[in-house]
Short mmCIF file of C-alpha atoms and ligand atoms in Angstrom, two decimals:
data_model
loop_
_atom_site.label_atom_id
_atom_site.label_comp_id
_atom_site.label_asym_id
_atom_site.label_seq_id
_atom_site.Cartn_x
_atom_site.Cartn_y
_atom_site.Cartn_z
CA MET A 241 8.71 12.43 30.43
CA THR A 242 8.43 8.79 31.92
CA SER A 243 5.38 8.68 30.83
CA SER A 244 6.27 8.75 27.00
CA ALA A 245 7.21 4.76 27.49
CA GLN A 246 4.06 3.69 28.54
CA PRO A 247 1.48 2.89 26.08
CA THR A 248 -1.00 5.70 25.06
CA SER A 249 -4.71 5.53 24.24
CA GLY A 250 -3.62 6.45 20.60
CA LYS A 251 -3.20 10.02 21.67
CA PRO A 252 -0.93 11.85 19.43
CA THR A 253 2.31 13.07 21.70
CA SER A 254 2.37 17.15 22.54
CA ALA A 255 4.11 17.96 19.68
CA GLU A 256 2.25 16.23 17.29
CA PRO A 257 -1.07 17.57 15.63
CA SER A 258 -4.57 16.40 17.59
CA PHE A 259 -6.21 13.83 15.11
CA GLU A 260 -9.27 16.29 15.26
CA THR A 261 -6.94 18.63 13.21
CA LEU A 262 -5.68 16.01 10.98
CA ARG A 263 -8.92 14.98 10.26
CA GLU A 264 -9.68 18.52 9.34
CA ARG A 265 -7.06 18.81 6.72
CA PHE A 266 -8.76 16.29 4.48
CA ASP A 267 -11.97 17.07 2.38
CA LEU A 268 -14.86 14.71 3.06
CA PRO A 269 -18.09 14.00 1.95
CA GLU A 270 -20.49 15.19 4.63
CA GLY A 271 -22.67 12.52 6.07
CA ARG A 272 -21.04 9.42 5.11
CA VAL A 273 -18.70 7.54 6.66
CA TYR A 274 -15.37 6.75 4.47
CA LEU A 275 -14.07 3.28 5.19
CA ASP A 276 -12.19 2.48 2.16
CA GLY A 277 -9.13 4.52 2.68
CA ASN A 278 -7.32 1.21 1.64
CA SER A 279 -8.32 1.06 -1.66
CA LEU A 280 -8.38 5.02 -2.16
CA GLY A 281 -7.20 7.41 0.13
CA ALA A 282 -9.17 10.58 1.06
CA MET A 283 -7.94 13.88 -0.67
CA PRO A 284 -6.14 16.31 1.75
CA ARG A 285 -7.72 19.19 1.07
CA HIS A 286 -4.60 21.57 0.06
CA VAL A 287 -3.97 19.28 -3.07
CA PRO A 288 -6.19 21.19 -5.36
CA GLN A 289 -4.38 24.61 -4.90
CA ARG A 290 -0.82 22.83 -5.59
CA ILE A 291 -2.17 21.00 -8.82
CA GLN A 292 -3.42 24.39 -10.09
CA ASP A 293 -0.35 26.24 -9.48
CA LEU A 294 1.40 23.31 -10.91
CA LEU A 295 -0.90 23.37 -14.26
CA HIS A 296 -1.56 27.62 -14.34
CA GLN A 297 2.43 28.54 -13.23
CA GLN A 298 4.84 25.75 -13.59
CA TRP A 299 3.07 24.24 -16.38
CA ALA A 300 1.54 26.99 -18.73
CA THR A 301 4.01 29.51 -17.88
CA ASP A 302 7.11 28.06 -16.52
CA LEU A 303 6.56 25.31 -19.24
CA ILE A 304 9.93 23.11 -20.66
CA SER A 305 12.10 25.05 -17.80
CA SER A 306 10.18 23.69 -15.06
CA TRP A 307 11.89 20.27 -15.46
CA ASN A 308 14.95 22.78 -13.91
CA THR A 309 13.54 25.40 -12.21
CA ASN A 310 10.89 23.67 -10.52
CA GLY A 311 12.51 20.60 -9.87
CA TRP A 312 10.37 18.14 -11.98
CA ILE A 313 12.95 15.70 -13.13
CA ASP A 314 13.73 15.08 -9.14
CA LEU A 315 10.26 14.22 -8.06
CA PRO A 316 10.31 10.80 -7.89
CA GLN A 317 13.23 10.41 -5.68
CA ARG A 318 12.45 13.89 -3.61
CA THR A 319 8.86 12.06 -3.06
CA GLY A 320 10.35 8.42 -2.91
CA ASN A 321 12.62 10.07 0.46
CA ARG A 322 9.64 11.28 1.75
CA ILE A 323 7.98 7.63 1.81
CA GLY A 324 11.38 6.47 3.29
CA ARG A 325 10.77 8.17 6.37
CA LEU A 326 7.19 6.80 6.73
CA VAL A 327 8.96 3.40 6.26
CA GLY A 328 12.21 3.42 7.94
CA ALA A 329 14.27 3.51 5.16
CA ALA A 330 17.37 5.93 4.76
CA PRO A 331 17.47 8.72 1.82
CA GLY A 332 18.15 7.12 -1.55
CA GLN A 333 16.20 3.96 -1.58
CA VAL A 334 12.90 4.79 -2.44
CA ILE A 335 11.85 5.66 -5.72
CA CYS A 336 8.21 6.51 -6.82
CA VAL A 337 7.70 5.40 -10.52
CA ASP A 338 5.28 3.39 -12.60
CA SER A 339 2.59 0.98 -10.59
CA VAL A 340 3.17 -1.79 -8.04
CA SER A 341 2.92 -4.47 -10.92
CA VAL A 342 6.05 -2.69 -12.91
CA ASN A 343 7.95 -2.36 -10.00
CA ILE A 344 7.65 -5.80 -8.85
CA PHE A 345 8.94 -7.46 -12.49
CA LYS A 346 11.80 -4.65 -12.24
CA LEU A 347 13.33 -5.95 -9.09
CA LEU A 348 11.86 -10.22 -9.12
CA ALA A 349 14.22 -9.36 -12.23
CA LEU A 350 16.73 -7.78 -10.34
CA ALA A 351 16.63 -10.73 -7.60
CA LEU A 352 17.18 -13.49 -9.96
CA ASN A 353 20.02 -11.80 -11.69
CA LEU A 354 21.31 -11.46 -7.84
CA ARG A 355 20.80 -14.85 -7.16
CA PRO A 356 22.29 -16.55 -10.28
CA GLY A 357 22.18 -20.04 -8.93
CA ARG A 358 18.79 -20.18 -7.95
CA LYS A 359 15.44 -19.82 -9.98
CA VAL A 360 12.03 -20.45 -7.59
CA ILE A 361 10.29 -16.64 -6.53
CA LEU A 362 8.30 -18.07 -3.63
CA THR A 363 4.93 -16.73 -2.45
CA ALA A 364 1.91 -17.31 -0.25
CA GLU A 365 -1.64 -18.54 -1.89
CA GLY A 366 -4.00 -15.78 -1.57
CA ASP A 367 -2.03 -13.00 -2.03
CA PHE A 368 -2.92 -10.02 -4.47
CA PRO A 369 -3.20 -11.70 -7.80
CA THR A 370 -0.84 -9.13 -9.73
CA ASP A 371 2.04 -10.16 -7.81
CA SER A 372 1.83 -13.72 -8.94
CA TYR A 373 0.71 -12.54 -12.43
CA ILE A 374 3.66 -10.92 -12.96
CA ALA A 375 6.06 -13.36 -11.76
CA GLN A 376 4.33 -15.89 -14.16
CA GLY A 377 4.88 -13.27 -17.05
CA LEU A 378 8.45 -13.31 -15.92
CA ALA A 379 8.64 -16.94 -16.00
CA GLN A 380 7.00 -17.22 -19.31
CA LEU A 381 9.89 -14.61 -20.83
CA LEU A 382 12.80 -16.08 -19.37
CA GLY A 383 11.85 -19.48 -19.02
CA GLN A 384 11.63 -22.35 -16.72
CA GLU A 385 15.22 -23.21 -16.52
CA ARG A 386 15.18 -19.53 -15.12
CA CYS A 387 12.45 -18.54 -13.44
CA GLU A 388 9.10 -20.44 -11.64
CA LEU A 389 6.84 -19.63 -9.43
CA ARG A 390 5.84 -21.86 -6.75
CA ARG A 391 3.18 -20.87 -4.30
CA VAL A 392 2.46 -22.37 -0.88
CA PRO A 393 -0.04 -21.60 2.54
CA MET A 394 1.17 -18.67 4.37
CA THR A 395 1.56 -21.30 7.15
CA GLU A 396 3.94 -23.22 4.94
CA LEU A 397 5.65 -20.30 3.57
CA GLU A 398 8.89 -20.15 6.01
CA ALA A 399 9.53 -24.00 5.96
CA ALA A 400 9.65 -24.14 1.99
CA ILE A 401 12.53 -21.47 1.50
CA ASP A 402 14.95 -23.94 0.39
CA ASP A 403 18.61 -23.47 -1.75
CA ASP A 404 16.13 -22.73 -5.06
CA VAL A 405 14.20 -19.84 -4.11
CA ALA A 406 16.13 -16.47 -5.03
CA VAL A 407 13.56 -14.51 -3.64
CA VAL A 408 10.43 -14.60 -1.29
CA MET A 409 7.68 -12.23 -2.05
CA LEU A 410 5.24 -11.59 0.45
CA THR A 411 2.60 -8.83 1.57
CA GLN A 412 3.03 -7.10 4.43
CA VAL A 413 -0.75 -7.10 4.90
CA ASN A 414 -3.13 -9.64 3.08
CA TYR A 415 -5.62 -7.40 0.98
CA ARG A 416 -8.75 -10.32 2.01
CA THR A 417 -8.02 -10.65 5.61
CA GLY A 418 -5.90 -7.76 7.11
CA GLU A 419 -3.72 -10.10 8.52
CA LEU A 420 -0.24 -8.84 9.47
CA ALA A 421 2.74 -11.01 8.82
CA ASP A 422 6.19 -10.71 10.64
CA MET A 423 8.14 -9.02 8.83
CA PRO A 424 11.26 -9.13 10.92
CA ARG A 425 11.06 -13.39 11.04
CA VAL A 426 9.96 -13.77 7.46
CA THR A 427 12.63 -11.50 6.32
CA ALA A 428 15.33 -13.36 9.18
CA SER A 429 13.79 -16.96 7.40
CA ALA A 430 14.43 -15.72 3.56
CA HIS A 431 18.02 -14.51 4.66
CA ALA A 432 19.17 -18.06 6.76
CA ASN A 433 18.60 -19.65 3.40
CA GLY A 434 19.90 -17.77 1.02
CA SER A 435 17.29 -16.10 -0.79
CA LEU A 436 16.32 -12.54 -1.07
CA ILE A 437 12.99 -10.67 0.33
CA LEU A 438 10.86 -8.75 -1.86
CA TRP A 439 7.90 -7.34 0.36
CA ASP A 440 4.87 -5.42 -0.84
CA LEU A 441 3.59 -2.58 1.65
CA ALA A 442 0.42 -1.97 -1.13
CA HIS A 443 -1.77 -2.19 2.35
CA SER A 444 0.79 -1.38 5.31
CA ALA A 445 2.55 2.04 3.84
CA GLY A 446 1.41 5.18 5.93
CA VAL A 447 -0.15 2.85 8.77
CA ILE A 448 2.21 -0.01 9.98
CA ASP A 449 5.43 1.09 11.69
CA MET A 450 7.81 -0.51 10.15
CA GLY A 451 12.30 -0.23 9.51
CA LEU A 452 13.19 -1.60 6.39
CA ASP A 453 16.77 -0.93 7.33
CA ALA A 454 16.59 -1.68 10.37
CA VAL A 455 14.85 -5.09 9.34
CA GLY A 456 17.68 -5.70 6.54
CA VAL A 457 15.17 -6.07 3.62
CA ASP A 458 16.16 -6.23 0.38
CA MET A 459 13.21 -4.78 -1.58
CA ALA A 460 9.93 -3.62 -1.14
CA VAL A 461 7.21 -2.00 -3.07
CA GLY A 462 3.93 -0.01 -2.01
CA CYS A 463 1.15 2.17 -3.20
CA GLY A 464 0.95 6.29 -3.69
CA TYR A 465 -3.19 5.85 -3.41
CA LYS A 466 -3.99 3.83 -0.63
CA PHE A 467 -3.38 4.58 2.79
CA LEU A 468 -0.81 7.64 1.65
CA ASN A 469 -3.39 9.25 -0.12
CA GLY A 470 -1.93 10.44 -3.32
CA GLY A 471 -5.35 10.09 -5.25
CA PRO A 472 -6.67 7.80 -8.28
CA GLY A 473 -3.66 6.13 -10.18
CA ALA A 474 -0.77 8.35 -8.03
CA PRO A 475 2.68 6.13 -9.07
CA ALA A 476 3.87 3.33 -6.93
CA PHE A 477 7.03 3.46 -4.79
CA ALA A 478 10.03 1.19 -5.01
CA TYR A 479 12.80 0.05 -2.15
CA LEU A 480 16.00 -1.13 -2.96
CA ASN A 481 18.55 -1.72 0.26
CA SER A 482 21.23 0.72 -0.56
CA ARG A 483 23.56 -3.02 -0.48
CA TYR A 484 22.18 -3.63 -3.90
CA GLN A 485 22.60 -0.08 -5.79
CA GLY A 486 25.39 -0.20 -8.31
CA GLN A 487 24.36 -3.59 -9.21
CA LEU A 488 21.05 -2.54 -10.79
CA ASP A 489 20.62 -5.39 -13.45
CA GLN A 490 16.81 -4.62 -14.15
CA PRO A 491 15.30 -5.22 -18.05
CA LEU A 492 13.27 -1.87 -18.04
CA SER A 493 16.10 -0.19 -19.13
CA GLY A 494 14.98 3.08 -19.84
CA TRP A 495 16.76 6.44 -20.56
CA LEU A 496 15.71 8.08 -17.60
CA GLY A 497 17.37 5.43 -15.58
CA HIS A 498 20.65 5.41 -17.24
CA ARG A 499 23.36 7.08 -15.70
CA ASP A 500 23.94 10.11 -17.76
CA PRO A 501 20.18 10.27 -19.72
CA PHE A 502 21.00 13.63 -21.76
CA ALA A 503 24.32 12.16 -22.84
CA PHE A 504 22.12 10.22 -25.02
CA SER A 505 24.77 7.99 -25.72
CA ALA A 506 24.46 4.84 -27.89
CA ASP A 507 23.95 2.42 -25.21
CA TYR A 508 22.62 1.62 -21.68
CA GLU A 509 24.53 2.14 -18.58
CA PRO A 510 22.60 2.16 -15.50
CA ALA A 511 22.53 4.96 -12.77
CA PRO A 512 24.49 4.08 -10.00
CA GLY A 513 21.58 4.41 -7.37
CA VAL A 514 17.73 3.65 -6.80
CA ALA A 515 17.42 6.21 -10.06
CA ALA A 516 17.86 2.97 -12.02
CA LEU A 517 15.03 1.61 -11.48
CA GLN A 518 12.95 4.34 -13.47
CA ALA A 519 12.61 3.83 -16.97
CA GLY A 520 10.84 6.56 -18.75
CA THR A 521 9.22 10.22 -17.92
CA PRO A 522 7.82 10.57 -14.91
CA PRO A 523 3.50 11.47 -15.01
CA ILE A 524 4.91 15.14 -12.96
CA ILE A 525 0.81 15.67 -12.56
CA SER A 526 0.25 12.56 -10.06
CA LEU A 527 3.47 13.26 -8.81
CA ALA A 528 2.92 16.15 -7.36
CA ALA A 529 -0.57 15.12 -5.85
CA LEU A 530 1.46 12.31 -4.23
CA ASP A 531 4.07 14.79 -2.96
CA ALA A 532 1.55 17.48 -1.55
CA SER A 533 -0.76 14.50 0.21
CA LEU A 534 2.42 13.26 1.62
CA ASP A 535 2.76 17.19 3.46
CA VAL A 536 -0.60 15.46 5.92
CA PHE A 537 2.44 13.36 7.62
CA ASP A 538 4.83 15.57 8.06
CA ASP A 539 4.50 16.58 11.86
CA VAL A 540 3.20 13.11 12.57
CA ALA A 541 5.03 9.70 13.59
CA VAL A 542 3.52 6.40 12.02
CA ALA A 543 4.04 4.75 15.28
CA THR A 544 1.37 7.68 16.58
CA LEU A 545 -1.08 6.16 13.46
CA ARG A 546 -0.35 3.14 14.22
CA GLU A 547 -1.48 3.16 17.71
CA ARG A 548 -4.75 5.66 16.50
CA SER A 549 -5.35 2.52 14.02
CA VAL A 550 -5.07 -0.35 16.23
CA VAL A 551 -8.01 1.52 18.43
CA LEU A 552 -10.08 1.77 15.32
CA THR A 553 -10.05 -1.67 14.45
CA SER A 554 -10.22 -2.49 18.13
CA THR A 555 -13.04 -0.79 19.05
CA PHE A 556 -15.09 -1.96 15.50
CA ILE A 557 -14.02 -5.68 16.69
CA ASP A 558 -15.33 -4.75 20.43
CA GLY A 559 -18.56 -3.66 18.34
CA LEU A 560 -19.33 -6.26 16.19
CA GLU A 561 -18.98 -8.82 19.30
CA GLN A 562 -21.01 -6.63 21.60
CA ALA A 563 -23.78 -6.56 18.78
CA GLY A 564 -23.78 -10.22 18.09
CA LEU A 565 -22.64 -9.85 14.44
CA LEU A 566 -20.30 -12.35 14.36
CA LYS A 567 -22.53 -14.60 14.49
CA THR A 568 -23.92 -13.70 11.17
CA CYS A 569 -21.01 -12.49 9.70
CA LYS A 570 -17.19 -14.46 10.11
CA LEU A 571 -14.80 -12.39 11.58
CA LEU A 572 -11.37 -13.09 8.30
CA THR A 573 -9.01 -10.51 10.73
CA PRO A 574 -7.31 -12.00 13.71
CA ASN A 575 -8.84 -11.10 16.63
CA VAL A 576 -5.11 -9.76 18.20
CA ALA A 577 -3.86 -6.27 17.48
CA GLU A 578 -0.50 -7.29 16.68
CA ARG A 579 -1.21 -9.36 14.09
CA ARG A 580 -3.70 -7.04 11.65
CA GLY A 581 -3.28 -4.14 9.46
CA SER A 582 -5.73 -1.11 9.57
CA GLN A 583 -8.67 -3.31 7.84
CA VAL A 584 -11.20 -5.64 9.58
CA SER A 585 -12.67 -8.13 7.09
CA LEU A 586 -15.82 -10.41 7.39
CA ALA A 587 -16.86 -12.97 5.26
CA HIS A 588 -20.72 -13.41 4.77
CA GLU A 589 -22.43 -15.31 1.96
CA GLN A 590 -24.27 -12.34 0.35
CA GLY A 591 -21.37 -10.05 1.09
CA TRP A 592 -22.03 -8.37 -2.13
CA GLY A 593 -25.13 -7.38 -0.66
CA VAL A 594 -24.10 -6.59 2.53
CA THR A 595 -21.46 -3.89 1.37
CA GLN A 596 -23.99 -2.13 -1.34
CA ALA A 597 -26.50 -2.16 1.34
CA LEU A 598 -23.95 -0.54 3.73
CA ILE A 599 -22.57 2.01 0.89
CA GLY A 600 -26.49 2.65 0.31
CA ALA A 601 -26.46 3.54 3.95
CA GLY A 602 -23.61 5.69 3.80
CA VAL A 603 -20.73 3.72 4.80
CA ILE A 604 -18.67 3.24 2.23
CA VAL A 605 -17.06 -0.13 2.44
CA ASP A 606 -15.51 -2.46 -0.63
CA PHE A 607 -16.15 -6.22 -1.69
CA ARG A 608 -13.84 -8.79 -2.10
CA ALA A 609 -14.78 -12.09 -4.27
CA PRO A 610 -16.22 -14.42 -3.30
CA ASP A 611 -17.74 -13.15 0.19
CA ILE A 612 -15.79 -10.77 1.68
CA VAL A 613 -17.00 -7.40 3.57
CA ARG A 614 -14.24 -4.98 3.49
CA PHE A 615 -13.73 -2.23 6.18
CA GLY A 616 -10.40 -0.12 5.89
CA PHE A 617 -9.56 2.55 8.68
CA SER A 618 -7.65 5.21 7.52
CA PRO A 619 -6.08 6.35 11.41
CA LEU A 620 -5.50 10.35 9.73
CA TYR A 621 -9.09 10.91 9.21
CA ASN A 622 -11.34 7.90 10.40
CA THR A 623 -12.84 8.33 14.03
CA VAL A 624 -14.16 6.38 17.10
CA ASP A 625 -17.73 8.12 15.86
CA ASP A 626 -17.07 6.49 12.34
CA VAL A 627 -16.12 3.11 13.61
CA GLU A 628 -19.69 3.35 15.76
CA THR A 629 -21.50 4.59 13.07
CA ALA A 630 -20.40 1.63 11.11
CA VAL A 631 -21.20 -0.88 13.63
CA VAL A 632 -24.97 0.12 13.91
CA CYS A 633 -25.52 0.35 10.15
CA LEU A 634 -23.98 -3.13 9.58
CA ALA A 635 -26.66 -4.18 12.49
CA ARG A 636 -29.46 -3.01 10.72
CA VAL A 637 -28.36 -3.77 7.69
CA ILE A 638 -28.13 -7.53 8.74
CA ARG A 639 -31.37 -7.40 10.74
CA GLU A 640 -33.41 -5.98 8.23
CA GLU A 641 -31.60 -8.18 5.36
CA HIS A 642 -31.06 -5.15 3.23
CA PHE A 643 -28.56 -7.26 1.41
CA LEU A 644 -31.31 -9.10 -0.44
CA ASP A 645 -32.88 -5.70 -2.38
CA ALA A 646 -33.26 -6.30 -5.57
CA ARG A 647 -31.29 -2.69 -6.63
CA PHE A 648 -28.05 -4.89 -5.33
CA VAL A 649 -28.19 -7.84 -7.94
CA HIS A 650 -26.00 -5.94 -10.38
CA ARG A 651 -22.41 -5.87 -10.19
CA PRO A 652 -20.32 -3.31 -12.40
CA LYS A 653 -16.86 -3.72 -13.46
CA VAL A 654 -15.05 -2.28 -10.26
CA THR A 655 -15.85 -3.37 -6.88
C1 PLP B 835 -3.32 -2.26 -4.32
C2 PLP B 835 -2.52 -3.52 -4.64
C3 PLP B 835 -1.49 -3.74 -5.84
C4 PLP B 835 -1.88 -2.66 -6.77
O1 PLP B 835 -1.03 -2.85 -8.21
P1 PLP B 835 -0.93 -1.70 -8.87
O2 PLP B 835 -0.27 -2.10 -10.06
O3 PLP B 835 -0.51 -0.58 -8.70
O4 PLP B 835 -2.46 -1.49 -9.56
C5 PLP B 835 -0.62 -4.56 -5.74
N1 PLP B 835 -0.70 -5.31 -4.71
C6 PLP B 835 -1.19 -5.02 -3.67
C7 PLP B 835 -1.35 -5.99 -2.55
C8 PLP B 835 -2.52 -4.59 -3.65
O5 PLP B 835 -2.70 -4.67 -2.43
#
């Protein structure tokens, strides 16, 4: 099969389901184009049945025995291993627990413990705020002797890695611009200076083929509810390279991270593996929804999804250019496929109004202050037709100035 080594047009290989078949597995609203899978992934059709079974059979009927007989107790690790396949991690290094924010807290504290002579958490300006907020909270808790957050422009990040830096924390795909960081290069720069690296994969898990183990990444976190389609509030995941397991010294030392939770011993002793990142009882209903959603990824390689994603974002950018839209909207996303994730961001001075007018026209996108309209493309269910509809609708919104409509003045809590 010599042709398999050639670049393809984003079609799955013959062993993989077609993109039509993959899209069919999702319950998408009629007559609308959903381009917000980077904020809340769509629901696979089979998820409600699985949750019904969990509620009526496992909870109502099997009751407490379900922790063993229905495998509830192992769900964080089982689901973690399934995500591990998508991010290039061998089993036993990924666990589904808590939120990204809480996982960052645990891993940053662990990183500082692993680098006792160093105190700096280095990150890039303009990264997702919660990552910095958590570092600030940790710095306040530990004191400035032990922990300091340092933020520099992305272009200066690698040069700023010095002997004080315990850990570099960075998102692989920037939530505002959609820019894709060079994971192998930044990881190597951190390691060359004796620093650890913590990657936030919130906007890349499930759409970018990465090899956490192959690159030698130390730690990572990511979202269950974005491109992994785990449902609103789905648990996040945390990756810890096996070389640090057994030294898992993190401060949220709850009973389910204990070596033997059901011994109920007086003092904490961490579990030997990634299980020590678990603090309390997992949210089984949410985890089951995430676990079920991951079935959609079973027969398809992430590299195939990445190719499809590149087709979608490239077609969109080409369409914007051809429609003359890049004169009025500023393209914030790199116009080079290798440097972008699965979203395209446009800045427009009436960005909020543009977003609302697009939603009114049936193209669901979202807004990030102060002026950014984000178009997220899920390779599992978005199509080239979706892309074309989005371009046509945006052209009409801009041409007819729908963004000035008085209906779009109000801004609700969640944008
Ligand atoms: C969405 C997102 C989060 C969300 O964090 P939670 O604590 O799970 O709400 C964190 N970091 C980045 C980069 C994100 O895009």
